[in-house]
Amino acid sequence: MSKLQVGSSPHHHNMRDTGQVMRIVMYACIPGIALQCWFFGVGVLVQIGLGVLTAVITEALICELRRKHTERIIKDSSAALAGLLLGICIPPLAPWWIVVIGSFFAIAIVKQAYGGLGFNMFNPAMAAYVMLLISFPVQMTAWLPPMELSEQSFTALDAIFTVFTGFTVDGYSIEQLRIGYDGMSMATPLDHVKTSLTEGYTVQEALQHQMFSGSWGLAWAPVSIAYLIGGLALIKLKVINWHIPVSMIMGAMSVALILNLADSSQFASPLFHLLNGSLIIGAFFIATDPVSAATTNRGRLIFGGAIGAWIIIIRTWGNYPDAVAFAVLLLNMAVPLIDYYTRPRTYGHRLKNNEPRIKEQR
């Protein structure tokens, strides 16, 4: 008699295979990627392309070495999605080897070393991002100002040259491209506010900086909204559940609101935290990873809410302004414990003290 075999996660109940689900998630990233390219140039596409290519090649080589079904595994698109998510998170003009090293680490170490899709404990893209941030902090924090605030304009060809050589066609370096029209090297909004607070400024004074002005306002807010649209589409299509995104955003905004009400001069508003950095991307595209996230609905609410709370805690008192990757990895470690204490009872329920027990028939 044949034995019943149950595969590891991810499990889906909407008649879509894993490859279809992964590709739908990639399609949902398109609005956000488009706005990233609009504000920061086509270097975003170069990073994504390198990330996806490296991830797929790495997975294929390892599957061949392990004598697995290479074509079937590649077609599930999980490696391509990991490379895409990592490419989104890397500065557009970071050296080419940054995303290559990160994608290789994500697939070879974080995913395949644990046994492949369904067995990895940590989110591959976020584990790779943290590894790169700790190992190469200069390259990983070299974000450009929005193109309308940049002192030096650059073309698509300049972006490609800079990624592979470190200089534009005209010889400008990444540091020169990071200079805004006020002659100052520009940082991300979270970096700028955190640095301003350490220098004795208030949040309100930090928000007077030129990066918060412009025809579109701050570039990060429209990008976050674009990813929000893609994330809502995933919920509408039932590719992801609402529990993790909603609880993660509510957890972050609740902690931010408490701190802001306590001292608005030292703690930014919940809206600022929501629209700046990768909170929305993390809520809809990263924390919802079906392999490394909690599996029960109650567990997902706890998982997402805890991630949101940790994001604000690390942003406020930690050394890294955007803490999504760190918070996700911390809660990835807690998933077995969360699932253990939130698993539903299969049959019946525990009797209360005042409930009579059914007598056994003799």
Coordinates of C-alpha atoms in Angstrom, one line a residue:
M1 CA 0.0 0.0 0.0
S2 CA 1.4 3.4 -1.0
K3 CA 2.2 5.9 1.8
L4 CA 0.6 9.3 1.9
Q5 CA 3.4 11.9 1.3
V6 CA 2.8 15.6 2.3
G7 CA 5.2 18.1 0.8
S8 CA 6.7 21.0 2.7
S9 CA 5.5 24.6 2.6
P10 CA 4.4 26.6 0.7
H11 CA 0.9 25.1 0.5
H12 CA -1.8 26.8 -1.6
H13 CA -5.5 26.2 -1.9
N14 CA -6.3 28.3 -5.0
M15 CA -5.3 25.8 -7.7
R16 CA -2.1 27.7 -8.5
D17 CA 1.3 26.0 -8.5
T18 CA 4.3 27.6 -6.7
G19 CA 5.7 29.0 -10.0
Q20 CA 2.5 30.8 -10.7
V21 CA 2.4 32.3 -7.2
M22 CA 6.0 33.5 -7.4
R23 CA 5.5 35.1 -10.8
I24 CA 2.3 36.9 -9.7
V25 CA 4.3 38.4 -6.7
M26 CA 7.0 39.5 -9.2
Y27 CA 4.3 41.1 -11.4
A28 CA 2.9 42.9 -8.4
C29 CA 6.3 44.6 -7.9
I30 CA 6.2 46.3 -11.3
P31 CA 4.4 49.6 -10.1
G32 CA 7.0 50.1 -7.4
I33 CA 9.9 49.2 -9.6
A34 CA 8.6 51.6 -12.3
L35 CA 8.6 54.5 -9.8
Q36 CA 12.0 53.6 -8.4
C37 CA 13.4 53.9 -11.9
W38 CA 11.6 57.2 -12.4
F39 CA 13.1 58.7 -9.3
F40 CA 16.5 57.0 -9.1
G41 CA 17.3 55.9 -12.6
V42 CA 17.6 52.6 -14.5
G43 CA 20.3 51.4 -12.2
V44 CA 17.4 49.8 -10.3
L45 CA 16.8 47.5 -13.3
V46 CA 20.5 46.7 -13.6
Q47 CA 20.6 45.5 -10.0
I48 CA 17.4 43.5 -10.4
G49 CA 18.7 41.9 -13.6
L50 CA 22.0 40.9 -12.0
G51 CA 20.2 39.7 -8.9
V52 CA 17.8 37.5 -10.8
L53 CA 20.4 36.1 -13.2
T54 CA 22.8 35.2 -10.4
A55 CA 20.1 33.6 -8.2
V56 CA 18.8 31.5 -11.1
I57 CA 22.3 30.4 -12.2
T58 CA 23.3 29.6 -8.6
E59 CA 20.2 27.5 -8.1
A60 CA 20.7 25.6 -11.3
L61 CA 24.4 24.8 -10.6
I62 CA 23.6 23.6 -7.1
C63 CA 20.7 21.5 -8.3
E64 CA 22.9 19.9 -10.9
L65 CA 25.5 19.1 -8.2
R66 CA 22.9 17.6 -6.0
R67 CA 21.4 15.7 -8.9
K68 CA 17.9 17.3 -8.4
H69 CA 15.3 18.0 -11.0
T70 CA 16.9 21.3 -12.1
E71 CA 14.4 22.3 -14.7
R72 CA 11.4 21.8 -12.4
I73 CA 13.1 23.6 -9.5
I74 CA 14.1 26.6 -11.7
K75 CA 10.5 26.9 -13.1
D76 CA 9.1 27.5 -9.6
S77 CA 10.6 31.0 -9.9
S78 CA 11.5 31.2 -6.2
A79 CA 15.1 31.9 -6.9
A80 CA 14.2 34.7 -9.4
L81 CA 11.9 36.3 -6.9
A82 CA 14.6 36.3 -4.2
G83 CA 17.0 37.9 -6.7
L84 CA 14.4 40.5 -7.6
L85 CA 13.6 41.4 -4.0
L86 CA 17.3 41.8 -3.2
G87 CA 17.8 43.9 -6.3
I88 CA 15.0 46.3 -5.2
C89 CA 16.7 46.8 -1.8
I90 CA 20.2 47.6 -3.1
P91 CA 21.2 51.2 -4.0
P92 CA 20.8 51.6 -7.8
L93 CA 24.5 52.4 -8.5
A94 CA 26.1 50.0 -6.0
P95 CA 29.0 48.0 -7.6
W96 CA 27.9 45.0 -9.6
W97 CA 29.6 42.5 -7.3
I98 CA 27.4 43.6 -4.3
V99 CA 24.2 42.1 -5.7
V100 CA 26.1 39.1 -7.2
I101 CA 27.6 38.2 -3.8
G102 CA 24.2 38.8 -2.1
S103 CA 22.2 36.7 -4.5
F104 CA 24.7 33.8 -4.4
F105 CA 24.6 33.9 -0.5
A106 CA 20.7 34.0 -0.6
I107 CA 20.4 30.9 -2.7
A108 CA 23.5 28.8 -1.9
I109 CA 23.7 29.4 1.9
V110 CA 20.3 30.5 3.1
K111 CA 18.1 28.4 0.8
Q112 CA 19.9 25.4 -0.7
A113 CA 22.2 24.6 2.3
Y114 CA 19.0 24.0 4.3
G115 CA 17.5 21.7 1.6
G116 CA 15.9 24.0 -0.9
L117 CA 12.5 25.7 -1.1
G118 CA 10.3 24.8 1.9
F119 CA 13.2 24.0 4.3
N120 CA 14.9 27.4 4.7
M121 CA 14.4 28.9 8.1
F122 CA 15.2 32.5 7.1
N123 CA 13.9 34.7 4.3
P124 CA 16.8 34.4 1.7
A125 CA 16.6 38.0 0.4
M126 CA 16.6 39.6 3.8
A127 CA 19.4 37.3 5.2
A128 CA 21.5 38.3 2.2
Y129 CA 20.6 42.0 2.7
V130 CA 21.7 41.9 6.3
M131 CA 25.0 40.1 5.4
L132 CA 25.8 42.7 2.7
L133 CA 24.9 45.6 5.0
I134 CA 27.1 44.4 7.8
S135 CA 30.0 43.4 5.4
F136 CA 29.8 46.4 3.0
P137 CA 28.2 49.3 4.8
V138 CA 29.6 52.0 2.5
Q139 CA 28.3 50.5 -0.7
M140 CA 25.0 49.5 0.8
T141 CA 24.2 53.0 2.1
A142 CA 25.2 54.9 -1.1
W143 CA 21.6 55.8 -2.1
L144 CA 21.2 58.6 -4.7
P145 CA 19.0 61.7 -4.2
P146 CA 15.9 61.8 -6.4
M147 CA 17.0 62.8 -9.9
E148 CA 15.3 66.2 -9.7
L149 CA 17.4 67.1 -6.6
S150 CA 20.7 65.8 -7.9
E151 CA 23.4 68.2 -8.9
Q152 CA 24.7 65.9 -11.7
S153 CA 22.2 64.4 -14.2
F154 CA 23.0 61.0 -15.5
T155 CA 21.6 58.8 -18.3
A156 CA 20.8 55.1 -18.5
L157 CA 24.2 54.5 -20.1
D158 CA 25.8 56.4 -17.2
A159 CA 24.0 54.2 -14.7
I160 CA 25.2 51.0 -16.5
F161 CA 28.8 52.3 -16.6
T162 CA 28.7 53.3 -12.9
V163 CA 27.5 49.9 -11.8
F164 CA 30.3 48.1 -13.6
T165 CA 33.1 50.6 -13.5
G166 CA 32.3 53.0 -10.6
F167 CA 32.2 56.0 -12.9
T168 CA 29.8 57.6 -15.4
V169 CA 30.7 58.1 -19.1
D170 CA 31.9 61.6 -18.2
G171 CA 34.0 60.3 -15.3
Y172 CA 31.7 61.2 -12.3
S173 CA 32.0 58.9 -9.3
I174 CA 29.1 57.6 -7.2
E175 CA 30.0 60.1 -4.4
Q176 CA 29.7 63.0 -6.9
L177 CA 26.3 61.7 -8.1
R178 CA 25.1 61.7 -4.5
I179 CA 25.6 65.4 -4.2
G180 CA 22.3 67.4 -4.1
Y181 CA 21.9 70.8 -5.6
D182 CA 22.8 72.4 -2.2
G183 CA 26.3 70.8 -2.5
M184 CA 25.7 68.4 0.3
S185 CA 25.8 64.6 0.0
M186 CA 22.3 63.4 0.5
A187 CA 21.0 60.4 2.5
T188 CA 17.8 58.6 2.8
P189 CA 15.0 60.3 4.8
L190 CA 15.4 57.8 7.7
D191 CA 19.2 58.3 7.7
H192 CA 18.8 62.1 7.6
V193 CA 16.2 62.3 10.4
K194 CA 18.2 59.9 12.6
T195 CA 21.5 61.8 12.0
S196 CA 19.7 65.2 12.7
L197 CA 18.4 63.9 16.0
T198 CA 21.9 62.9 17.1
E199 CA 23.1 66.4 16.2
G200 CA 20.6 68.1 18.5
Y201 CA 17.9 68.9 15.9
T202 CA 14.2 68.1 16.4
V203 CA 12.2 66.0 14.0
Q204 CA 10.4 69.1 12.8
E205 CA 13.7 70.9 12.0
A206 CA 15.0 67.8 10.2
L207 CA 11.9 67.7 8.0
Q208 CA 12.7 71.2 6.7
H209 CA 15.5 69.8 4.6
Q210 CA 15.2 70.2 0.8
M211 CA 14.8 66.4 0.2
F212 CA 11.3 66.7 1.6
S213 CA 10.4 69.3 -1.1
G214 CA 10.1 69.0 -4.9
S215 CA 7.4 68.7 -7.5
W216 CA 6.5 65.2 -6.3
G217 CA 7.6 65.8 -2.8
L218 CA 9.8 63.1 -1.3
A219 CA 10.4 60.3 -3.8
W220 CA 10.1 57.5 -1.2
A221 CA 6.5 58.2 -0.4
P222 CA 5.2 57.6 -4.0
V223 CA 7.4 54.5 -4.3
S224 CA 5.9 53.1 -1.1
I225 CA 2.4 53.8 -2.3
A226 CA 3.1 52.1 -5.6
Y227 CA 4.2 49.0 -3.7
L228 CA 1.1 49.3 -1.5
I229 CA -1.0 49.0 -4.7
G230 CA 0.8 45.9 -5.8
G231 CA 0.5 44.4 -2.3
L232 CA -3.3 45.0 -2.2
A233 CA -3.5 43.3 -5.6
L234 CA -1.9 40.2 -4.1
I235 CA -4.5 40.2 -1.3
K236 CA -7.3 40.6 -3.8
L237 CA -5.9 37.7 -5.9
K238 CA -5.6 35.6 -2.7
V239 CA -1.9 35.1 -3.3
I240 CA -1.2 36.3 0.3
N241 CA -3.4 36.6 3.4
W242 CA -4.1 40.0 4.9
H243 CA -3.1 39.0 8.4
I244 CA 0.7 39.6 8.2
P245 CA 0.6 42.9 6.2
V246 CA -2.2 44.5 8.3
S247 CA -0.8 43.4 11.7
M248 CA 2.8 44.4 10.7
I249 CA 1.7 47.9 9.6
M250 CA -0.6 48.3 12.6
G251 CA 2.2 47.1 15.0
A252 CA 4.6 49.6 13.6
M253 CA 2.2 52.5 13.5
S254 CA 1.0 51.8 17.1
V255 CA 4.5 51.9 18.6
A256 CA 5.4 55.0 16.5
L257 CA 2.2 56.7 17.6
I258 CA 2.9 56.0 21.3
L259 CA 6.4 57.4 21.0
N260 CA 5.2 60.4 18.9
L261 CA 2.6 61.3 21.5
A262 CA 5.2 61.0 24.3
D263 CA 7.6 63.4 22.5
S264 CA 6.9 64.6 19.0
S265 CA 10.2 66.5 18.8
Q266 CA 12.2 63.4 19.2
F267 CA 10.1 60.7 17.6
A268 CA 8.7 60.9 14.0
S269 CA 5.0 60.4 13.2
P270 CA 3.5 57.0 12.2
L271 CA 2.9 58.3 8.7
F272 CA 6.6 59.2 8.3
H273 CA 7.6 55.7 9.3
L274 CA 5.0 54.2 7.0
L275 CA 5.9 56.1 3.8
N276 CA 9.7 56.1 4.2
G277 CA 12.0 53.1 4.0
S278 CA 10.8 49.6 3.2
L279 CA 8.0 49.1 5.7
I280 CA 5.3 48.6 3.0
I281 CA 7.6 46.4 0.8
G282 CA 8.4 44.3 3.8
A283 CA 4.8 44.0 4.9
F284 CA 3.4 42.7 1.6
F285 CA 6.4 41.2 -0.3
I286 CA 8.9 40.0 2.3
A287 CA 7.3 39.1 5.6
T288 CA 4.6 37.1 3.8
D289 CA 7.1 34.6 2.5
P290 CA 5.1 31.3 2.9
V291 CA 8.1 29.3 4.0
S292 CA 9.7 31.4 6.7
A293 CA 6.5 33.0 8.1
A294 CA 4.0 31.7 10.6
T295 CA 1.4 29.3 9.2
T296 CA -1.7 29.8 11.4
N297 CA -3.9 32.9 11.1
R298 CA -3.5 33.8 14.8
G299 CA 0.2 33.1 14.5
R300 CA 0.4 35.4 11.4
L301 CA -1.1 38.3 13.4
I302 CA 1.4 37.8 16.2
F303 CA 4.3 37.4 13.7
G304 CA 3.4 40.5 11.7
G305 CA 2.6 42.7 14.8
A306 CA 5.9 41.8 16.4
I307 CA 7.9 42.6 13.2
G308 CA 6.2 46.0 13.0
A309 CA 7.0 46.8 16.7
W310 CA 10.6 45.7 16.3
I311 CA 11.0 47.9 13.2
I312 CA 10.2 51.0 15.1
I313 CA 12.3 50.0 18.1
I314 CA 15.4 49.3 16.0
R315 CA 14.8 52.4 13.9
T316 CA 14.6 54.5 17.0
W317 CA 17.4 53.1 19.2
G318 CA 19.4 50.9 16.8
N319 CA 22.3 51.7 14.5
Y320 CA 20.4 51.0 11.3
P321 CA 17.7 53.4 10.3
D322 CA 15.7 51.0 8.2
A323 CA 15.2 47.9 10.3
V324 CA 12.8 45.7 8.2
A325 CA 15.4 43.1 7.4
F326 CA 16.6 42.7 11.0
A327 CA 13.0 42.5 12.3
V328 CA 12.0 39.9 9.8
L329 CA 15.0 37.7 10.6
L330 CA 14.4 38.0 14.3
L331 CA 10.8 36.8 14.0
N332 CA 11.8 34.1 11.5
M333 CA 13.7 32.5 14.4
A334 CA 10.5 32.7 16.5
V335 CA 8.2 31.1 13.9
P336 CA 8.5 27.5 15.4
L337 CA 7.5 28.8 18.8
I338 CA 4.6 30.9 17.4
D339 CA 3.3 28.0 15.4
Y340 CA 3.5 25.7 18.4
Y341 CA 1.4 27.9 20.6
T342 CA -1.1 29.0 18.0
R343 CA -1.8 25.6 16.3
P344 CA -5.6 24.9 16.1
R345 CA -7.0 21.9 17.9
T346 CA -7.9 19.2 15.4
Y347 CA -10.9 17.7 17.3
G348 CA -13.0 18.8 20.3
H349 CA -11.8 21.3 22.8
R350 CA -10.3 21.4 26.3
L351 CA -13.0 21.0 29.0
K352 CA -13.4 23.8 31.5
N353 CA -13.6 23.1 35.2
N354 CA -17.4 23.5 35.3
E355 CA -18.2 21.3 32.3
P356 CA -19.3 17.8 33.0
R357 CA -17.4 14.9 31.5
I358 CA -19.3 12.3 29.4
K359 CA -19.5 9.1 31.3
E360 CA -18.0 6.1 29.6
Q361 CA -20.6 3.5 28.5
R362 CA -20.2 0.1 30.2

